[in-house]
PDB file of C-alpha atoms in Angstrom:
ATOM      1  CA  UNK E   1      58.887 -53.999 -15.850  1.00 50.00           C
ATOM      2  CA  UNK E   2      58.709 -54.815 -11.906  1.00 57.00           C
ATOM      3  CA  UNK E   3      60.677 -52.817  -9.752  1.00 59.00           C
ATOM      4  CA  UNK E   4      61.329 -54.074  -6.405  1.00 82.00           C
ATOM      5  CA  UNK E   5      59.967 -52.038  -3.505  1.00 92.00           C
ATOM      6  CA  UNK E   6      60.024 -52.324  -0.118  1.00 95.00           C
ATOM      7  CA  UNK E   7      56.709 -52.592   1.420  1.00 97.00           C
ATOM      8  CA  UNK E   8      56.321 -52.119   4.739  1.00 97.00           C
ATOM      9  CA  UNK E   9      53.917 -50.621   7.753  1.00 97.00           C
ATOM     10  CA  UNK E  10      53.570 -46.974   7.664  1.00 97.00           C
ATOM     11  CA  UNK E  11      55.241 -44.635  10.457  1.00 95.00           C
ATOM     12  CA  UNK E  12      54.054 -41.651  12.126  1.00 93.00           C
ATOM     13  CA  UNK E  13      57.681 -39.780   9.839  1.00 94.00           C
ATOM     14  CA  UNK E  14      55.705 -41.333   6.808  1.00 95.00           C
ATOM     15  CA  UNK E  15      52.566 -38.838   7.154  1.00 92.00           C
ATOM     16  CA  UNK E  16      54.613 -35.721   5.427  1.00 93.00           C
ATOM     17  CA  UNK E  17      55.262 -37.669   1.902  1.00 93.00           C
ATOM     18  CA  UNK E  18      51.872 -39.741   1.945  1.00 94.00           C
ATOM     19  CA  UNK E  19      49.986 -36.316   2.252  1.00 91.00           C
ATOM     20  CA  UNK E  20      52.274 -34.900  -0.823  1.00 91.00           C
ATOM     21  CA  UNK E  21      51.327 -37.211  -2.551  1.00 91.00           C
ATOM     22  CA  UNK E  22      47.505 -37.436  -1.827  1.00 88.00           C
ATOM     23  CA  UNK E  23      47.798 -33.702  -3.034  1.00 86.00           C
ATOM     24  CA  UNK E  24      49.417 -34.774  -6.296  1.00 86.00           C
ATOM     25  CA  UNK E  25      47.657 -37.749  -7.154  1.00 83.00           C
ATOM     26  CA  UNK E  26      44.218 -37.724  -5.021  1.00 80.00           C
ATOM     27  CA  UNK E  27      41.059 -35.437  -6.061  1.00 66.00           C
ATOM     28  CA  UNK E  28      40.128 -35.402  -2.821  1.00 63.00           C
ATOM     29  CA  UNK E  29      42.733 -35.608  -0.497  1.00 75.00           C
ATOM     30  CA  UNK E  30      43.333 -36.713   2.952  1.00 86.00           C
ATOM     31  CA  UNK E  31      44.642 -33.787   5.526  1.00 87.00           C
ATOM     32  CA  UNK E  32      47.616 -34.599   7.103  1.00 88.00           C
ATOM     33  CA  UNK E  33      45.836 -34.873  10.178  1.00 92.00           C
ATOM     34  CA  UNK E  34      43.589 -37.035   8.365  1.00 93.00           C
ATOM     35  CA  UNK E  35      46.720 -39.284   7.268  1.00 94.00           C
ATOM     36  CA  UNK E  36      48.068 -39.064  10.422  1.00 94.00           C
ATOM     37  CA  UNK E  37      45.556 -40.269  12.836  1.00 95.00           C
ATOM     38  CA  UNK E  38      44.895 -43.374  10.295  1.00 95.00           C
ATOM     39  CA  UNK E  39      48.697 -44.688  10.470  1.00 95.00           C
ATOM     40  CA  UNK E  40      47.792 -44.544  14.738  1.00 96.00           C
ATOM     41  CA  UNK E  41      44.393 -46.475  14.221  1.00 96.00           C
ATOM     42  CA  UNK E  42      45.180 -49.845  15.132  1.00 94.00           C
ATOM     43  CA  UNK E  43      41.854 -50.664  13.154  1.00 96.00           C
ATOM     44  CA  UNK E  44      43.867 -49.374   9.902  1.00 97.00           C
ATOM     45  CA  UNK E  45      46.735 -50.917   7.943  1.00 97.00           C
ATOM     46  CA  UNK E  46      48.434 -48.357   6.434  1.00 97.00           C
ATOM     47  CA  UNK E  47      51.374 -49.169   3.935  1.00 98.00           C
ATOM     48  CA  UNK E  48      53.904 -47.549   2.480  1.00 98.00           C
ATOM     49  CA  UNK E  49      56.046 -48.576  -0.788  1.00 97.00           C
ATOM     50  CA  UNK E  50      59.794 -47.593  -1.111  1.00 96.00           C
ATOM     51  CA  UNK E  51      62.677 -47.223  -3.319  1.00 94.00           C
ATOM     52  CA  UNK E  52      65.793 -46.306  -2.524  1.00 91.00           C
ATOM     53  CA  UNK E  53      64.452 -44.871   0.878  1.00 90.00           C
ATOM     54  CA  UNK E  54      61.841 -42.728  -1.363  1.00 93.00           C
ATOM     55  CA  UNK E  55      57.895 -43.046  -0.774  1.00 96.00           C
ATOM     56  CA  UNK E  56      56.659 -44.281  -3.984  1.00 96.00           C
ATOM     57  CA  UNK E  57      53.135 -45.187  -3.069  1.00 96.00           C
ATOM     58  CA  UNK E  58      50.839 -45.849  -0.004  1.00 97.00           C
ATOM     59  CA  UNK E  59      47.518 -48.331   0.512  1.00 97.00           C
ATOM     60  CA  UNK E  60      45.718 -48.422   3.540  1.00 96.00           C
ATOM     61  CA  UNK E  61      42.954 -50.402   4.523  1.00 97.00           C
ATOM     62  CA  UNK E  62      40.075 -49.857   7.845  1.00 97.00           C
ATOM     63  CA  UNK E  63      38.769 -53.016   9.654  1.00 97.00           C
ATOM     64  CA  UNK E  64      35.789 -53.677  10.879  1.00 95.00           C
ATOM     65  CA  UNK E  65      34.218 -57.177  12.016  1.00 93.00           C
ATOM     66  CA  UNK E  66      35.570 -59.723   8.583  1.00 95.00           C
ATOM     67  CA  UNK E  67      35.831 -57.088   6.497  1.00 97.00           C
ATOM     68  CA  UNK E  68      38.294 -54.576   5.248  1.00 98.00           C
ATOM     69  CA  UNK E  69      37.898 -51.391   3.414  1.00 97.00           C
ATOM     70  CA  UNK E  70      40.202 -50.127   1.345  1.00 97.00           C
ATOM     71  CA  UNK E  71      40.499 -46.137   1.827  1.00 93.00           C
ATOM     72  CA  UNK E  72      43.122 -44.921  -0.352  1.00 90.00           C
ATOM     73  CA  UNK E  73      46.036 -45.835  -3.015  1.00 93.00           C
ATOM     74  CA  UNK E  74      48.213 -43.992  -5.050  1.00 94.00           C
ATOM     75  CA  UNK E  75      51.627 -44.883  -6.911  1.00 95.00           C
ATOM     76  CA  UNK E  76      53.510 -42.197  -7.468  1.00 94.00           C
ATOM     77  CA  UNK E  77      53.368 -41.284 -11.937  1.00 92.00           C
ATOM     78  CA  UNK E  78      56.548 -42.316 -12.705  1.00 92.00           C
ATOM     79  CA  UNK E  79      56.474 -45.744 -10.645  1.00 93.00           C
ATOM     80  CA  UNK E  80      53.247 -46.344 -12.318  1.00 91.00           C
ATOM     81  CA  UNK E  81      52.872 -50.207 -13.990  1.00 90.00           C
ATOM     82  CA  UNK E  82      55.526 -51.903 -12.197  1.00 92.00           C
ATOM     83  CA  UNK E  83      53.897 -54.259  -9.552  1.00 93.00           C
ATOM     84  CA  UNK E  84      54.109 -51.708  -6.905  1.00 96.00           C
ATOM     85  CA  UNK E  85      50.089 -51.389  -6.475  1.00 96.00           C
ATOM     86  CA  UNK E  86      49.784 -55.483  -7.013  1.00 96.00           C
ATOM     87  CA  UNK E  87      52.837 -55.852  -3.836  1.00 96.00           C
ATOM     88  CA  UNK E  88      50.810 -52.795  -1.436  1.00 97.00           C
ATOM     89  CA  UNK E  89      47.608 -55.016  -2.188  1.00 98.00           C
ATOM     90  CA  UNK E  90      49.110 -58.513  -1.390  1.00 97.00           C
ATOM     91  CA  UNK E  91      50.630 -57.391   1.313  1.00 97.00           C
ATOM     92  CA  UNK E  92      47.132 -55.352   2.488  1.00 98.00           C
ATOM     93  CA  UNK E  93      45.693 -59.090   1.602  1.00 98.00           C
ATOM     94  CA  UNK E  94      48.067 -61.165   4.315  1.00 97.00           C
ATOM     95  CA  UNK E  95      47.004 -58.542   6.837  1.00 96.00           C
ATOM     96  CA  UNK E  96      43.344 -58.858   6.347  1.00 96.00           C
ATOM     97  CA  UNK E  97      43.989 -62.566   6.898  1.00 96.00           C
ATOM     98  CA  UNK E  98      45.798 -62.051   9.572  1.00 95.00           C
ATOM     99  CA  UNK E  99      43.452 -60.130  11.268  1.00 95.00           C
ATOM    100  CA  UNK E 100      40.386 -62.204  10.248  1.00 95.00           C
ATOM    101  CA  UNK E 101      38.672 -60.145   7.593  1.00 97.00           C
ATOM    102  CA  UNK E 102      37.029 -62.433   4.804  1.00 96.00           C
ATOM    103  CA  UNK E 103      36.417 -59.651   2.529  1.00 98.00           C
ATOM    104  CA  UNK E 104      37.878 -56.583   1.106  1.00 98.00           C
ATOM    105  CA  UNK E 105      36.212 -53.848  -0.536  1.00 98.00           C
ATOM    106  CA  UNK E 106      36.819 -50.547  -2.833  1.00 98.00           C
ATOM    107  CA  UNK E 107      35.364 -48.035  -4.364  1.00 96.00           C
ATOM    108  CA  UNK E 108      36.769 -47.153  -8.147  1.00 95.00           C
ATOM    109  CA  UNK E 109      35.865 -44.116 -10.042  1.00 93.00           C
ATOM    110  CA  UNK E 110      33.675 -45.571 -13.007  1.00 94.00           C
ATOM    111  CA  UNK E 111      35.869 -43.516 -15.587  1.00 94.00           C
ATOM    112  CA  UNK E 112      39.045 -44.948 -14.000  1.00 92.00           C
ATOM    113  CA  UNK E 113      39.535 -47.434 -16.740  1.00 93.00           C
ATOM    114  CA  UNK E 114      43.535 -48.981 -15.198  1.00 91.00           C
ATOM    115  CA  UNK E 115      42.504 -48.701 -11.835  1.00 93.00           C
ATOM    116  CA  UNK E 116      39.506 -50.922 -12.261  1.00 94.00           C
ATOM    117  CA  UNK E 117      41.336 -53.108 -15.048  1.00 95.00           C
ATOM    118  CA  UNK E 118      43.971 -54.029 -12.198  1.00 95.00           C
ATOM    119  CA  UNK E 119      41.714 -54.369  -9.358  1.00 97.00           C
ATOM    120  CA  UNK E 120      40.228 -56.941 -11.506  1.00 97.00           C
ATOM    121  CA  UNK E 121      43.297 -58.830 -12.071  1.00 96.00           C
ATOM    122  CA  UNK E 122      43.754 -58.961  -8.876  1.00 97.00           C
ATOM    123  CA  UNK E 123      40.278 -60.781  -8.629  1.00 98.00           C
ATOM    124  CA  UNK E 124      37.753 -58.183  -7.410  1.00 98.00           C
ATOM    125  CA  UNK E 125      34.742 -58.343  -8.897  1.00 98.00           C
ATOM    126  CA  UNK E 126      31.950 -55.627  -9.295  1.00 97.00           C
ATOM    127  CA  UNK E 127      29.123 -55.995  -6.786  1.00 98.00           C
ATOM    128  CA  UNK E 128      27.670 -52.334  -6.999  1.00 97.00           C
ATOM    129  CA  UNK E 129      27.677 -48.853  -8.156  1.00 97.00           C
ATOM    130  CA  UNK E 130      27.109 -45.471  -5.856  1.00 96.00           C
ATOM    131  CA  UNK E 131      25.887 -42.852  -8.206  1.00 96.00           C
ATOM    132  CA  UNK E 132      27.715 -39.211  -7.839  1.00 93.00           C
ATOM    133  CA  UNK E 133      30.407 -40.234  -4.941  1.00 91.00           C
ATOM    134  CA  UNK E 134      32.799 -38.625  -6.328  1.00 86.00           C
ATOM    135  CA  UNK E 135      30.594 -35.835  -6.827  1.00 87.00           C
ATOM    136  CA  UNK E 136      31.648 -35.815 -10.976  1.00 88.00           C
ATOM    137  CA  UNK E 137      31.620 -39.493 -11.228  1.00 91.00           C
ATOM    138  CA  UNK E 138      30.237 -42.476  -9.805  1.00 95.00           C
ATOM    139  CA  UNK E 139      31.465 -45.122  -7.619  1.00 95.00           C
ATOM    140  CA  UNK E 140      32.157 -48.848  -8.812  1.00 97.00           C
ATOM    141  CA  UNK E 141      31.831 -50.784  -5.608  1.00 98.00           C
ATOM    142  CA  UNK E 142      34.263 -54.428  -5.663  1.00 98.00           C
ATOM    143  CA  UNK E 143      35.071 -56.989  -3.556  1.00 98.00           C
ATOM    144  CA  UNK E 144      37.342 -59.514  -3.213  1.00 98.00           C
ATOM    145  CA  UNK E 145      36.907 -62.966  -0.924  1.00 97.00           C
ATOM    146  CA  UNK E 146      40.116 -64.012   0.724  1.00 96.00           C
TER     147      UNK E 146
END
């Protein structure tokens, strides 16, 4: 079922319920600091997803030269498998062409089995592997072309 968000550009009021849920969701989370200072980059795109004026997920994405690097994601559990990740990710994909980026890339824990299934249908493909970045697992390195 696809539940319609909002998806829209992070805030500086955003930084409380994006850390809560990097604590939640995230291993190893982002301070709020952390959080905070990324929605100010202007070399980050940090997004937020909504519903019903509640923070159901977050993407955000770091530019440099053509590409763009994705830095974190989460979807709140019970919003899980609705399209919210697919909308944060289209919309993260019209701002890398906006800004010029050719390329975007993520790392995926190799034991995350949905993450990297959906990454793929959104058309990333593998194109490396960083043993023990997660310290317990490794890191599946994809890319997409825009």
């Amino acid at each position: 079922m696809t539940v319609a968000a909002v998806i829209r550009t992070a805030e500086s009021a955003d930084g409380k319920a994006i850390c809560a849920m990097e604590k939640a969701y995230i291993g190893s989370c982002w301070t709020q600091q952390m959080i905070d200072e990324a929605i100010a980059d202007e070399k980050c795109l940090f997004l937020v997803a909504e519903i019903d004026g509640m923070t159901v997920g977050y993407l955000s994405g770091v530019f440099a030269a053509d590409e763009c690097d994705v830095s974190n994601i989460a979807v709140a559990e019970a919003h899980r498998r609705r399209g919210i990740a697919t909308a944060l990710f289209e919309r993260l994909f019209e701002g890398a062409r906006t800004r010029g980026a050719g390329k975007v890339f993520l790392y995926v824990r190799n034991d995350n089995g949905s993450a990297h299934a959906l990454y793929e249908k959104l058309g990333f493909t593998e194109v490396g592997l960083r043993k023990g970045y997660y310290g317990d697992a490794d890191a599946v390195v994809m890319r997409r072309d825009l």
